[in-house]
One Martini backbone bead per residue (centre of mass of N, CA, C, O) as a GRO file, in nm:
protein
   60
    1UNK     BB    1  -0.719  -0.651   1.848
    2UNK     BB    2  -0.635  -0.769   1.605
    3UNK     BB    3  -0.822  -0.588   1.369
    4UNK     BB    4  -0.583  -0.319   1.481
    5UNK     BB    5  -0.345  -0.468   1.345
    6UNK     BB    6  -0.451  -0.519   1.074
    7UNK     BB    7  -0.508  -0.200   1.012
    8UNK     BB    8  -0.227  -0.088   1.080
    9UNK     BB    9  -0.077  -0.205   0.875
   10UNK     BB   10  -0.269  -0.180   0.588
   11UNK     BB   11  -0.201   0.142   0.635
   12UNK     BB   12   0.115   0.080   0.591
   13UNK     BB   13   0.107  -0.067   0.318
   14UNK     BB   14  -0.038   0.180   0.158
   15UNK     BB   15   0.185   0.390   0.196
   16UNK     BB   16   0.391   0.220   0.071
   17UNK     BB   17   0.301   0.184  -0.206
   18UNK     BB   18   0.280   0.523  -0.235
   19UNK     BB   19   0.600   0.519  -0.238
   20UNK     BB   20   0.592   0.330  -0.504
   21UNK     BB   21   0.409   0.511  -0.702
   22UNK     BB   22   0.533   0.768  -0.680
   23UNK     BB   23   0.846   0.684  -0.789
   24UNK     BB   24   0.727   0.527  -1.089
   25UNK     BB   25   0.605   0.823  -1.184
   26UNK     BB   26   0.832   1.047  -1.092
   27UNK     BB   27   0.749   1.234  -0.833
   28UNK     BB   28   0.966   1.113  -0.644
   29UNK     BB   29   1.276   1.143  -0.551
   30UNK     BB   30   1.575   0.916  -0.462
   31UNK     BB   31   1.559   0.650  -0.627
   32UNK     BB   32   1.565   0.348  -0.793
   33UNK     BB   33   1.253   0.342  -0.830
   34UNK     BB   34   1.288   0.613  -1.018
   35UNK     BB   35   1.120   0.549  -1.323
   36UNK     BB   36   0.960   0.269  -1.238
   37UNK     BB   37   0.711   0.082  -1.341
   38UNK     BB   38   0.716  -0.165  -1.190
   39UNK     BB   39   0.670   0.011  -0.900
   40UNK     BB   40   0.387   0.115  -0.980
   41UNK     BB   41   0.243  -0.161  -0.965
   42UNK     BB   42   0.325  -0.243  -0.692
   43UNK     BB   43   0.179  -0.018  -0.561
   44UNK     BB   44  -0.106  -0.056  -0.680
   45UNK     BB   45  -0.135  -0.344  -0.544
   46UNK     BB   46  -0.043  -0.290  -0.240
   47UNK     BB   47  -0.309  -0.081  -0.236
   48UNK     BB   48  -0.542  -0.272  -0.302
   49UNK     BB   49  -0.502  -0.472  -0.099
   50UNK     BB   50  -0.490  -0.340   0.164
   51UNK     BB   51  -0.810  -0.202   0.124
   52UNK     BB   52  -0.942  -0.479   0.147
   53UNK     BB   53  -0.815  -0.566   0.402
   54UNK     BB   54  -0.958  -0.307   0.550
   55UNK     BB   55  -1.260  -0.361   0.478
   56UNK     BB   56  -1.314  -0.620   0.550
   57UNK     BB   57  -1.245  -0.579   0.861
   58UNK     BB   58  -1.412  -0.359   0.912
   59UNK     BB   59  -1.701  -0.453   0.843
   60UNK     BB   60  -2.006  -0.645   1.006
   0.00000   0.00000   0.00000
């Protein structure tokens, strides 16, 4: 039970990382965050720690 809910956070905080990655490299625009690198930093920081906890807890 516990696993399926850090599953599917990791995987909201992925996509969220992703529209934070692509506002900062001005993908998406619409936001205070598009065309700023610090947020493409902080969206791939943020998709790589949860991908990193989706494989952990996926692991066996």
């Amino acid at each position: 039970m516990l696993k399926n809910i850090v599953k599917v956070v990791a995987v909201l905080f992925f996509l969220a990382g992703g529209i934070w990655f692509l506002q900062g490299i001005n993908v998406l625009p619409g936001s205070f965050m598009t065309g700023d690198p610090q947020w493409a930093i902080n969206g791939g920081i943020i998709m790589a720690v949860s991908a990193g906890v989706f494989w952990f807890v996926n692991r066996k």
